Short mmCIF file of C-alpha atoms in Angstrom, two decimals:
data_model
loop_
_atom_site.label_atom_id
_atom_site.label_comp_id
_atom_site.label_asym_id
_atom_site.label_seq_id
_atom_site.Cartn_x
_atom_site.Cartn_y
_atom_site.Cartn_z
CA MET A 1 0.00 0.00 0.00
CA TYR A 2 1.29 3.40 -0.94
CA SER A 3 2.11 5.90 1.77
CA GLY A 4 -0.51 8.25 0.33
CA ASP A 5 -3.18 5.57 0.75
CA ARG A 6 -2.09 4.95 4.33
CA MET A 7 -2.40 8.67 5.07
CA LYS A 8 -5.81 8.75 3.47
CA TYR A 9 -7.07 5.83 5.57
CA ALA A 10 -5.53 7.35 8.71
CA PHE A 11 -7.44 10.58 8.10
CA ILE A 12 -10.63 8.62 7.48
CA ILE A 13 -10.17 6.73 10.77
CA LEU A 14 -9.43 9.96 12.62
CA GLY A 15 -12.48 11.57 11.07
CA LEU A 16 -14.68 8.66 12.04
CA ALA A 17 -13.26 8.74 15.59
CA PHE A 18 -13.97 12.44 15.82
CA LEU A 19 -17.53 11.95 14.59
CA LEU A 20 -17.99 9.15 17.13
CA PHE A 21 -16.66 11.45 19.84
CA ILE A 22 -19.12 14.19 18.87
CA PHE A 23 -21.93 11.63 18.69
CA VAL A 24 -21.19 10.38 22.23
CA LEU A 25 -21.16 13.96 23.60
CA LEU A 26 -24.45 14.82 21.93
CA PHE A 27 -26.05 11.47 22.78
CA ASN A 28 -25.29 11.89 26.49
CA ALA A 29 -26.62 15.45 26.50
CA ILE A 30 -29.82 14.57 24.61
CA LYS A 31 -30.39 11.52 26.84
CA VAL A 32 -30.17 13.73 29.94
CA LYS A 33 -32.66 16.19 28.49
CA ILE A 34 -35.11 13.43 27.54
CA LYS A 35 -34.89 11.44 30.80
CA SER A 36 -35.00 14.41 33.17
CA ARG A 37 -38.04 15.39 35.20
CA LYS A 38 -40.13 17.84 33.21
CA LEU A 39 -40.83 21.00 35.16
CA THR A 40 -44.42 22.17 35.24
CA ASP A 41 -46.30 25.22 36.49
CA GLU A 42 -45.87 26.47 40.03
CA ILE A 43 -48.46 25.35 42.60
CA ILE A 44 -49.72 27.80 45.21
CA HIS A 45 -50.73 25.51 48.05
CA LYS A 46 -52.71 27.93 50.24
CA THR A 47 -55.12 30.81 49.76
CA LYS A 48 -54.11 34.37 50.52
CA GLU A 49 -56.10 34.23 53.75
CA GLU A 50 -54.35 31.06 54.87
CA GLN A 51 -50.96 32.51 53.98
CA THR A 52 -51.71 35.58 56.08
CA GLU A 53 -52.87 33.44 59.00
CA TYR A 54 -49.61 31.49 58.91
CA ALA A 55 -47.60 34.71 58.74
CA HIS A 56 -49.31 36.13 61.82
CA LYS A 57 -48.49 32.98 63.80
CA LEU A 58 -44.88 33.00 62.62
CA GLY A 59 -44.72 36.72 63.43
CA GLU A 60 -45.39 35.89 67.08
CA MET A 61 -42.34 33.61 67.06
CA ILE A 62 -40.17 36.23 65.36
CA ARG A 63 -41.08 38.83 67.98
CA CYS A 64 -39.33 36.63 70.56
CA GLU A 65 -35.79 38.06 70.46
CA THR A 66 -33.93 34.77 70.94
CA ILE A 67 -30.40 36.07 70.33
CA SER A 68 -27.62 33.64 71.24
CA LYS A 69 -24.37 35.04 72.62
CA LYS A 70 -21.06 33.42 73.47
CA ASP A 71 -20.62 32.56 77.17
CA GLU A 72 -23.98 34.11 78.04
CA TYR A 73 -27.52 32.79 78.27
CA ASN A 74 -30.55 34.84 79.28
CA ASP A 75 -33.74 32.77 79.29
CA THR A 76 -36.22 35.66 79.12
CA GLU A 77 -36.85 35.68 75.36
CA PHE A 78 -36.32 31.94 75.01
CA LYS A 79 -38.98 31.31 77.66
CA LYS A 80 -41.27 33.69 75.79
CA LEU A 81 -40.77 31.63 72.63
CA ARG A 82 -41.44 28.37 74.46
CA GLU A 83 -44.72 29.75 75.76
CA THR A 84 -45.62 31.07 72.30
CA VAL A 85 -44.96 27.72 70.66
CA GLU A 86 -47.00 25.89 73.31
CA LYS A 87 -49.90 28.25 72.63
CA LEU A 88 -49.67 28.03 68.84
CA PHE A 89 -49.31 24.24 68.61
CA PRO A 90 -51.33 22.64 71.43
CA LEU A 91 -51.75 19.22 69.79
CA VAL A 92 -48.00 18.87 69.24
CA HIS A 93 -47.44 19.49 72.93
CA GLU A 94 -50.25 17.13 73.91
CA LYS A 95 -49.21 14.21 71.71
CA CYS A 96 -45.40 14.48 71.69
CA GLU A 97 -42.84 13.76 74.34
CA LYS A 98 -40.67 16.86 74.84
CA MET A 99 -37.08 16.82 76.08
CA ILE A 100 -34.82 19.80 76.69
CA PHE A 101 -31.04 19.53 76.53
CA SER A 102 -28.51 22.09 77.71
CA ASP A 103 -30.31 25.39 78.40
CA ASP A 104 -33.01 25.23 75.75
CA CYS A 105 -32.41 22.67 72.98
CA TRP A 106 -35.77 21.13 72.11
CA ILE A 107 -36.30 17.52 71.06
CA TYR A 108 -39.92 16.47 70.41
CA LYS A 109 -40.77 12.82 69.80
CA LEU A 110 -43.97 11.45 68.28
CA LYS A 111 -44.16 7.65 68.46
CA GLY A 112 -44.70 5.89 65.16
CA LYS A 113 -46.25 2.58 64.12
CA ASP A 114 -42.76 1.05 63.94
CA GLU A 115 -40.93 2.29 67.03
CA SER A 116 -37.64 0.73 65.92
CA ARG A 117 -37.27 3.33 63.15
CA ASN A 118 -36.60 7.07 63.47
CA ILE A 119 -36.50 10.20 61.32
CA MET A 120 -36.00 13.82 62.36
CA VAL A 121 -36.68 17.27 60.95
CA MET A 122 -34.63 20.10 62.45
CA SER A 123 -34.13 23.85 62.62
CA HIS A 124 -32.84 26.23 65.29
CA HIS A 125 -34.66 28.95 67.18
CA ASP A 126 -31.75 31.22 68.08
CA VAL A 127 -30.86 34.18 65.89
CA VAL A 128 -28.02 36.64 65.47
CA GLU A 129 -28.21 40.27 66.56
CA VAL A 130 -29.98 42.93 64.53
CA LYS A 131 -27.46 45.39 63.13
CA GLY A 132 -27.37 47.91 60.31
CA ALA A 133 -30.11 49.98 58.73
CA TRP A 134 -33.42 48.11 58.38
CA LEU A 135 -36.46 49.27 56.45
CA HIS A 136 -38.64 47.87 59.25
CA PRO A 137 -37.80 47.08 62.90
CA GLY A 138 -35.64 43.95 63.14
CA PHE A 139 -38.00 41.99 65.39
CA CYS A 140 -41.30 43.44 64.22
CA GLY A 141 -42.72 40.20 62.80
CA GLU A 142 -45.04 42.25 60.58
CA ILE A 143 -46.23 41.93 56.98
CA PHE A 144 -45.06 44.42 54.37
CA ASP A 145 -45.47 43.95 50.59
CA ASP A 146 -46.57 40.30 50.88
CA ALA A 147 -43.57 39.37 53.01
CA LEU A 148 -43.03 38.80 56.72
CA TRP A 149 -40.15 40.84 58.12
CA GLY A 150 -37.86 40.21 61.04
CA ARG A 151 -34.72 38.48 62.21
CA GLY A 152 -35.13 34.73 61.88
CA ALA A 153 -37.60 34.89 58.98
CA VAL A 154 -35.09 33.00 56.84
CA ASP A 155 -32.59 31.71 59.41
CA THR A 156 -34.52 29.69 60.63
CA LYS A 157 -37.84 30.32 62.33
CA THR A 158 -39.82 29.86 59.13
CA PRO A 159 -38.73 26.22 58.72
CA LEU A 160 -39.28 25.67 62.45
CA PHE A 161 -42.78 27.13 62.28
CA ALA A 162 -43.55 25.07 59.18
CA GLU A 163 -42.44 21.84 60.88
CA PHE A 164 -44.69 22.47 63.88
CA GLN A 165 -47.62 23.73 61.79
CA ALA A 166 -47.43 20.72 59.47
CA LEU A 167 -47.46 18.29 62.38
CA GLU A 168 -50.22 20.21 64.17
CA GLU A 169 -52.47 19.91 61.09
CA LEU A 170 -51.67 16.22 60.66
CA LEU A 171 -52.39 15.47 64.32
CA LYS A 172 -55.73 17.22 63.98
CA ASP A 173 -56.58 14.58 61.37
CA GLY A 174 -55.53 11.73 63.69
CA PHE A 175 -52.18 11.11 61.96
CA VAL A 176 -49.77 8.46 63.25
CA PRO A 177 -46.38 8.34 61.48
CA GLU A 178 -44.91 5.13 60.09
CA THR A 179 -41.73 5.70 62.10
CA ASN A 180 -40.90 7.64 65.22
CA LEU A 181 -40.83 11.31 64.24
CA TYR A 182 -38.52 13.76 65.99
CA ILE A 183 -38.47 17.55 65.72
CA GLY A 184 -35.23 19.14 66.92
CA SER A 185 -34.36 22.80 67.47
CA SER A 186 -31.28 24.24 69.12
CA HIS A 187 -31.00 27.47 71.09
CA ASN A 188 -27.34 28.10 70.24
CA GLU A 189 -26.65 26.92 66.69
CA GLU A 190 -25.48 30.39 65.67
CA ILE A 191 -22.57 30.23 68.14
CA SER A 192 -21.75 26.55 67.48
CA GLY A 193 -23.12 25.79 70.93
CA ASP A 194 -23.72 22.64 72.92
CA GLY A 195 -27.44 22.15 72.27
CA ILE A 196 -27.50 19.44 69.60
CA PRO A 197 -24.15 17.93 70.77
CA THR A 198 -25.77 17.39 74.17
CA ALA A 199 -28.83 15.79 72.56
CA LEU A 200 -26.44 13.61 70.53
CA LYS A 201 -25.03 12.14 73.73
CA TYR A 202 -28.56 11.15 74.74
CA PHE A 203 -29.23 9.53 71.36
CA GLU A 204 -25.97 7.59 71.56
CA GLU A 205 -26.66 6.43 75.12
CA GLN A 206 -30.14 5.24 74.09
CA GLY A 207 -28.88 3.57 70.92
CA ILE A 208 -31.10 5.77 68.75
CA VAL A 209 -30.14 6.03 65.08
CA PHE A 210 -31.98 7.84 62.30
CA GLU A 211 -32.79 6.78 58.75
CA THR A 212 -32.67 10.41 57.68
CA ILE A 213 -32.38 13.87 59.20
CA LEU A 214 -33.57 17.01 57.41
CA ASP A 215 -32.02 20.27 58.64
CA GLU A 216 -31.40 23.77 57.31
CA GLY A 217 -28.53 24.55 54.94
CA GLY A 218 -29.88 24.61 51.41
CA ALA A 219 -33.03 26.28 50.13
CA ILE A 220 -34.88 27.15 46.91
CA ILE A 221 -32.86 29.87 45.23
CA ASP A 222 -32.76 31.85 42.01
CA PRO A 223 -31.16 30.07 39.02
CA PRO A 224 -27.63 29.22 40.23
CA LEU A 225 -26.03 29.16 36.77
CA ALA A 226 -26.06 31.60 33.89
CA GLY A 227 -28.63 30.66 31.29
CA MET A 228 -30.80 28.61 33.65
CA LYS A 229 -34.40 29.79 33.81
CA CYS A 230 -35.74 27.72 36.70
CA LYS A 231 -35.17 28.06 40.40
CA CYS A 232 -33.34 25.25 42.12
CA ALA A 233 -33.74 23.42 45.42
CA MET A 234 -30.18 23.06 46.64
CA MET A 235 -29.78 20.07 48.96
CA ALA A 236 -26.56 20.12 50.93
CA VAL A 237 -25.38 16.53 51.42
CA HIS A 238 -22.04 17.44 52.96
CA GLU A 239 -20.45 20.35 54.77
CA LYS A 240 -16.80 21.19 54.92
CA GLY A 241 -14.84 20.10 57.95
CA ILE A 242 -12.70 22.42 60.06
CA HIS A 243 -9.03 21.92 60.88
CA ARG A 244 -7.02 24.54 62.72
CA LEU A 245 -3.26 24.93 62.45
CA ILE A 246 -0.85 26.90 64.61
CA CYS A 247 2.16 28.18 62.66
CA THR A 248 5.22 29.44 64.55
CA ALA A 249 8.40 31.15 63.36
CA GLU A 250 11.16 31.74 65.91
CA GLU A 251 14.49 33.50 65.94
CA GLY A 252 17.25 31.27 64.66
CA ASN A 253 15.23 28.59 62.83
CA ALA A 254 15.38 30.18 59.39
CA HIS A 255 16.54 28.36 56.31
CA THR A 256 20.19 29.26 55.60
CA GLY A 257 19.39 30.06 51.99
CA LEU A 258 17.00 32.87 52.82
CA ALA A 259 18.02 36.45 52.18
CA ALA A 260 18.70 38.65 55.20
CA ASN A 261 15.61 40.79 54.67
CA VAL A 262 13.30 37.79 55.21
CA ASN A 263 15.27 36.30 58.08
CA THR A 264 13.22 37.74 60.97
CA PRO A 265 10.32 35.63 62.33
CA VAL A 266 7.75 38.21 61.19
CA ALA A 267 9.18 38.49 57.69
CA ARG A 268 9.46 34.73 57.30
CA MET A 269 5.88 34.24 58.46
CA ALA A 270 4.65 36.88 56.04
CA ALA A 271 6.53 35.23 53.17
CA PHE A 272 5.17 31.81 54.16
CA ILE A 273 1.56 33.06 54.24
CA ALA A 274 2.03 34.88 50.94
CA GLU A 275 3.26 31.70 49.24
CA ILE A 276 0.41 29.59 50.62
CA ASN A 277 -2.11 32.16 49.39
CA SER A 278 -0.55 32.56 45.96
CA LYS A 279 0.09 28.94 44.97
CA ASN A 280 -2.32 26.10 44.23
CA ILE A 281 -0.84 23.54 46.61
CA PHE A 282 -4.09 21.80 47.59
CA ILE A 283 -5.70 18.77 45.95
CA ARG A 284 -8.62 19.60 43.69
CA ARG A 285 -11.23 17.00 42.74
CA LEU A 286 -14.75 16.70 41.41
CA TYR A 287 -16.03 14.91 44.49
CA PRO A 288 -19.14 12.70 44.19
CA GLU A 289 -21.23 15.46 45.78
CA VAL A 290 -20.02 17.96 43.16
CA LYS A 291 -20.73 15.54 40.33
CA ALA A 292 -24.21 15.05 41.77
CA MET A 293 -24.70 18.82 41.72
CA PHE A 294 -23.86 18.99 38.01
CA GLU A 295 -26.09 15.99 37.30
CA GLY A 296 -28.99 17.69 39.07
CA LEU A 297 -28.56 21.02 37.30
CA CYS A 298 -27.56 19.55 33.94
CA PRO A 299 -30.99 18.96 32.37
CA TYR A 300 -32.08 22.55 32.96
CA THR A 301 -29.03 24.37 31.60
CA PRO A 302 -28.50 25.73 28.06
CA PHE A 303 -27.57 22.91 25.68
CA ILE A 304 -23.87 23.74 25.50
CA MET A 305 -23.65 23.51 29.30
CA THR A 306 -25.67 20.29 29.21
CA ILE A 307 -23.00 18.85 26.93
CA LEU A 308 -20.29 19.80 29.44
CA PHE A 309 -22.11 18.57 32.56
CA SER A 310 -23.33 15.30 31.03
CA ASN A 311 -19.80 14.41 29.91
CA LEU A 312 -17.70 14.95 33.02
CA TRP A 313 -15.48 12.08 31.91
CA CYS A 314 -14.28 14.45 29.19
CA PHE A 315 -14.74 17.95 30.60
CA GLY A 316 -14.11 17.39 34.30
CA GLY A 317 -10.63 18.87 34.08
CA LEU A 318 -11.95 21.97 32.37
CA LEU A 319 -14.57 22.45 35.09
CA LYS A 320 -11.98 22.05 37.84
CA TRP A 321 -9.98 24.83 36.22
CA ALA A 322 -12.96 27.10 35.54
CA MET A 323 -15.02 26.81 38.74
CA PRO A 324 -12.70 28.84 41.05
CA LYS A 325 -12.41 31.55 38.41
CA LEU A 326 -16.17 31.84 37.90
CA ASN A 327 -17.33 31.64 41.51
CA ALA A 328 -15.33 31.46 44.75
CA GLN A 329 -18.02 29.48 46.56
CA ALA A 330 -18.20 26.94 43.74
CA GLY A 331 -14.42 26.68 43.72
CA ALA A 332 -14.43 25.93 47.45
CA MET A 333 -16.35 22.70 46.75
CA LEU A 334 -13.33 21.27 44.94
CA GLY A 335 -11.21 20.79 48.05
CA THR A 336 -9.49 22.37 51.00
CA SER A 337 -9.50 26.12 51.50
CA CYS A 338 -7.17 27.95 53.88
CA SER A 339 -7.53 31.28 55.64
CA PHE A 340 -5.05 32.88 58.03
CA ASN A 341 -7.23 34.74 60.50
CA GLU A 342 -4.82 35.69 63.29
CA ILE A 343 -1.15 36.69 63.48
CA SER A 344 0.94 38.09 66.32
CA GLY A 345 4.60 38.83 67.06
CA SER A 346 7.34 41.41 66.69
CA ARG A 347 11.13 41.69 66.47
CA ASP A 348 11.29 42.08 70.25
CA ASP A 349 9.30 38.88 70.81
CA LYS A 350 11.75 36.93 68.64
CA LYS A 351 8.73 34.88 67.65
CA CYS A 352 5.76 35.15 65.30
CA THR A 353 2.61 33.03 65.48
CA ALA A 354 -0.19 32.70 62.94
CA LYS A 355 -3.39 30.69 63.12
CA ALA A 356 -4.88 29.13 60.02
CA MET A 357 -8.29 27.60 59.47
CA LEU A 358 -8.63 24.89 56.85
CA ARG A 359 -12.05 23.92 55.51
CA CYS A 360 -11.87 20.47 53.96
CA VAL A 361 -14.14 18.31 51.83
CA ASN A 362 -12.33 15.00 52.29
CA ASP A 363 -10.36 14.01 55.39
CA GLU A 364 -7.82 11.87 53.52
CA ASP A 365 -7.10 14.69 51.08
CA LEU A 366 -6.77 17.05 54.05
CA LYS A 367 -3.88 15.00 55.45
CA LYS A 368 -2.01 15.41 52.16
CA ASP A 369 -2.85 19.11 52.03
CA ILE A 370 -1.40 19.62 55.51
CA GLU A 371 1.79 17.88 54.39
CA ALA A 372 1.94 20.31 51.45
CA ILE A 373 1.62 23.24 53.89
CA LYS A 374 4.40 21.81 56.07
CA LYS A 375 6.67 21.46 53.06
CA VAL A 376 6.28 25.19 52.29
CA ALA A 377 6.65 26.01 55.99
CA GLU A 378 9.96 24.16 56.18
CA LYS A 379 11.33 26.45 53.49
CA TYR A 380 10.74 29.47 55.77
CA GLY A 381 11.63 27.88 59.07
CA VAL A 382 8.00 27.81 60.23
CA GLU A 383 6.78 25.07 62.57
CA VAL A 384 3.23 23.80 61.96
CA SER A 385 1.13 22.01 64.59
CA ASP A 386 -2.53 21.11 65.02
CA GLY A 387 -4.87 23.45 66.85
CA GLU A 388 -7.92 22.45 68.90
CA ASN A 389 -11.58 21.73 68.12
CA ASN A 390 -11.01 20.14 64.74
CA GLU A 391 -14.01 18.53 63.08
CA TYR A 392 -14.77 16.30 60.12
CA HIS A 393 -18.16 14.75 59.44
CA LYS A 394 -18.99 12.23 56.73
CA PRO A 395 -21.18 13.15 53.76
CA ALA A 396 -24.71 11.83 53.29
CA ASP A 397 -25.12 8.52 51.51
CA MET A 398 -26.99 9.56 48.37
CA THR A 399 -27.83 5.92 47.56
CA LYS A 400 -30.19 5.76 50.56
CA PRO A 401 -33.93 5.77 49.74
CA ALA A 402 -34.39 8.86 51.92
CA PHE A 403 -32.34 10.98 49.51
CA ALA A 404 -34.49 10.01 46.53
CA TYR A 405 -37.60 10.49 48.69
CA THR A 406 -36.60 14.06 49.54
CA ARG A 407 -36.18 14.86 45.86
CA GLU A 408 -39.60 13.32 45.16
CA CYS A 409 -41.16 15.55 47.81
CA ILE A 410 -39.53 18.61 46.25
CA ALA A 411 -40.90 17.61 42.84
CA GLU A 412 -44.39 17.12 44.29
CA ILE A 413 -44.63 20.42 46.17
CA PHE A 414 -42.42 22.54 43.89
CA PRO A 415 -43.00 21.09 40.39
CA ASN A 416 -41.49 24.17 38.74
CA VAL A 417 -38.17 23.79 40.58
CA ALA A 418 -35.10 21.68 39.81
CA SER A 419 -33.17 19.98 42.62
CA ALA A 420 -29.50 19.24 43.09
CA ALA A 421 -27.04 18.14 45.75
CA TYR A 422 -24.14 20.35 46.77
CA ILE A 423 -21.45 20.86 49.42
CA LEU A 424 -22.23 23.47 52.07
CA PRO A 425 -19.27 25.72 52.97
CA ALA A 426 -20.88 26.81 56.26
CA GLY A 427 -21.75 24.79 59.36
CA THR A 428 -25.07 23.44 60.66
CA ASP A 429 -26.20 21.57 63.77
CA ALA A 430 -26.86 18.51 61.60
CA ARG A 431 -23.14 17.88 61.13
CA HIS A 432 -22.93 16.53 64.68
CA LEU A 433 -25.45 13.82 63.86
CA SER A 434 -23.75 12.15 60.90
CA ASP A 435 -22.43 9.37 63.16
CA ILE A 436 -25.99 8.28 63.99
CA CYS A 437 -27.51 8.96 60.57
CA ASP A 438 -26.20 7.94 57.14
CA CYS A 439 -28.44 10.36 55.26
CA VAL A 440 -28.24 13.85 56.76
CA ILE A 441 -29.70 16.33 54.26
CA ARG A 442 -29.48 20.07 54.80
CA PHE A 443 -32.45 21.57 53.00
CA ALA A 444 -35.07 24.02 54.25
CA PRO A 445 -38.04 24.16 51.83
CA ILE A 446 -38.20 27.95 51.68
CA GLU A 447 -38.05 29.91 48.46
CA MET A 448 -36.03 33.12 48.52
CA ASP A 449 -34.81 35.69 46.04
CA ALA A 450 -31.33 37.21 45.95
CA GLN A 451 -32.17 39.95 48.45
CA GLN A 452 -33.66 37.50 50.93
CA PHE A 453 -30.70 35.18 50.53
CA ALA A 454 -28.33 38.08 51.23
CA SER A 455 -30.35 39.14 54.29
CA VAL A 456 -29.19 36.14 56.33
CA HIS A 457 -27.08 37.57 59.18
CA SER A 458 -27.54 40.96 57.51
CA GLU A 459 -30.15 43.69 57.13
CA ASN A 460 -33.80 43.43 56.10
CA GLU A 461 -34.40 39.72 56.64
CA ASN A 462 -37.81 38.77 55.25
CA ILE A 463 -39.68 35.89 53.65
CA SER A 464 -42.67 35.89 51.31
CA LEU A 465 -46.06 34.72 52.57
CA LYS A 466 -46.19 32.22 49.73
CA ALA A 467 -42.86 30.72 50.82
CA ILE A 468 -44.14 30.25 54.37
CA SER A 469 -47.25 28.37 53.28
CA ASN A 470 -45.37 26.27 50.74
CA ALA A 471 -42.91 25.24 53.45
CA VAL A 472 -45.82 23.99 55.55
CA ALA A 473 -47.10 22.04 52.54
CA PHE A 474 -43.67 20.47 52.03
CA TYR A 475 -43.21 19.28 55.61
CA LYS A 476 -46.79 18.03 55.72
CA HIS A 477 -46.22 15.93 52.62
CA TYR A 478 -42.76 14.82 53.76
CA ILE A 479 -43.90 13.67 57.21
CA LYS A 480 -47.20 12.13 56.08
CA ASN A 481 -45.82 10.03 53.23
CA TYR A 482 -42.49 8.81 54.63
CA ARG A 483 -42.47 5.01 54.55
#
């Protein structure tokens, strides 16, 4: 065979391979579009009058100024909330066993038909302080422009109200759950307090494990990606762990190759921090939870993005490169992040100390990331040791039936909304419970726009009346139909 013929056949083979490659990309994208859940019109589950009635009841809870503070507990407003909740939900308090842990962490238990099985829905009833300039008083609990205003409206008295209201309505109809149903609410979640950790000790002592736990963390938000037209229910199935490091530079432990102007402890520490911040020394992966996020969003993105997200085997590397550049929060889901939040020392001290906080996705990758930090530290004569109160909690098992069930409930109550897993960069009470539950999902069924999302821990916190009533509908469906 002539060389020209061989070249011709080689080009034909390459062309066919390229066409096959394009076919596979398009086939995967089209398959995702065809097999995905078709979104339909929004359902408004309650009348305007019912929405207003719910809002007035929730407003009473918001007017209880349950602010949690470090190393301080004043029961006045918390007692007021307890009394309010007892008044608003009499059947819940008649039918459920109530336990209080620490100062005011509530655990309600309603016995089910099968008392060997347990599920829990959670929120927290403490809030942060009201600061800044508000359009309406921070604890007014009043309706303005079809929204209820006040601290806690989003974070998280609306979900708490909706849990109680849903159960109250079900009990009125004589409802008995299939499994034991728990409602949990902490008084000091905002300060990473001991409420739920104390309840955890009780659960462990009693040998109580949960099939699933539904807490705050995610919500229904505006389209999370450019080109998407539908809102999305973001279900956090993991939250980043915390690992603290203490970094110390002392007089006389500098590397001999360093120039004189970076030989002092302060200068060496500054150079060390600068290098850590400027170089990509940490492992970056598309973790299963991140892949699940893309799979959930994929069917509802513009077609070119559907091609990317449905073919992660091909474009995963591109996404790893692009995510941190497009969105810092999205980039944080790819692995460990590091922030130096405290530094002290001077020439006179002959010592400089810095404290770093690492937020990790995977504990095994974290170990390697710490070794990478230590390797840079050695270059500058910086000693690195572990700090205190380090935490890592396992992700939810997305193969459990409870995960699919939660998505089914979202589809039933919010048929116009997509749903997707993701990794939460912040912390919730639910993280403490992952040792007694394989399927901890952080999702509060409240719909919020960009302003409401931004109002968490900030000014002008409010929630729409429609969102309040739809949250009640979600919990009612979730609790009633769990099998």
